[in-house]
Amino acid sequence: IVPLASMGAIATAAGTCWPIWFALNSPYGMGVKYLCATLTIAFSILVGWLIVPLVSKPEPRVAG
């Protein structure tokens, strides 16, 4: 379980941060870097929007 949690965190960071990693190591101008930073923020918000409902499901009530 412990390795899976760290692998998930690393995969999420790599999946959301790749645009800014590309832009920071590229010879392009500041406009491209700002665009990639905005794209990274958008990816992070999208991942949060998708993951939070999965993690925070309420427990089903037991009839009785």
JSON list of N, CA and C in Angstrom, two decimals, residues 19 28 36-37 44 47 50 60:
[
{"chain": "A", "resi": 19, "resn": "PRO", "atom": "N", "xyz": [3.74, 20.48, -18.57]},
{"chain": "A", "resi": 19, "resn": "PRO", "atom": "CA", "xyz": [3.88, 21.67, -19.43]},
{"chain": "A", "resi": 19, "resn": "PRO", "atom": "C", "xyz": [4.91, 22.67, -18.89]},
{"chain": "A", "resi": 28, "resn": "TYR", "atom": "N", "xyz": [12.06, 29.08, -25.53]},
{"chain": "A", "resi": 28, "resn": "TYR", "atom": "CA", "xyz": [10.96, 29.95, -25.93]},
{"chain": "A", "resi": 28, "resn": "TYR", "atom": "C", "xyz": [10.81, 31.13, -24.99]},
{"chain": "A", "resi": 36, "resn": "CYS", "atom": "N", "xyz": [2.15, 27.90, -20.46]},
{"chain": "A", "resi": 36, "resn": "CYS", "atom": "CA", "xyz": [2.37, 26.57, -19.88]},
{"chain": "A", "resi": 36, "resn": "CYS", "atom": "C", "xyz": [2.09, 26.58, -18.38]},
{"chain": "A", "resi": 37, "resn": "ALA", "atom": "N", "xyz": [2.40, 27.67, -17.70]},
{"chain": "A", "resi": 37, "resn": "ALA", "atom": "CA", "xyz": [2.08, 27.77, -16.27]},
{"chain": "A", "resi": 37, "resn": "ALA", "atom": "C", "xyz": [0.56, 27.76, -16.07]},
{"chain": "A", "resi": 44, "resn": "SER", "atom": "N", "xyz": [-4.05, 20.92, -12.82]},
{"chain": "A", "resi": 44, "resn": "SER", "atom": "CA", "xyz": [-4.15, 20.65, -11.39]},
{"chain": "A", "resi": 44, "resn": "SER", "atom": "C", "xyz": [-5.59, 20.79, -10.90]},
{"chain": "A", "resi": 47, "resn": "VAL", "atom": "N", "xyz": [-7.56, 17.74, -12.17]},
{"chain": "A", "resi": 47, "resn": "VAL", "atom": "CA", "xyz": [-7.29, 16.53, -11.38]},
{"chain": "A", "resi": 47, "resn": "VAL", "atom": "C", "xyz": [-8.01, 16.61, -10.04]},
{"chain": "A", "resi": 50, "resn": "LEU", "atom": "N", "xyz": [-11.67, 15.92, -10.52]},
{"chain": "A", "resi": 50, "resn": "LEU", "atom": "CA", "xyz": [-11.96, 14.52, -10.79]},
{"chain": "A", "resi": 50, "resn": "LEU", "atom": "C", "xyz": [-11.74, 13.62, -9.57]},
{"chain": "A", "resi": 60, "resn": "PRO", "atom": "N", "xyz": [-22.45, 4.53, 2.63]},
{"chain": "A", "resi": 60, "resn": "PRO", "atom": "CA", "xyz": [-23.88, 4.19, 2.49]},
{"chain": "A", "resi": 60, "resn": "PRO", "atom": "C", "xyz": [-24.50, 3.92, 3.85]}
]
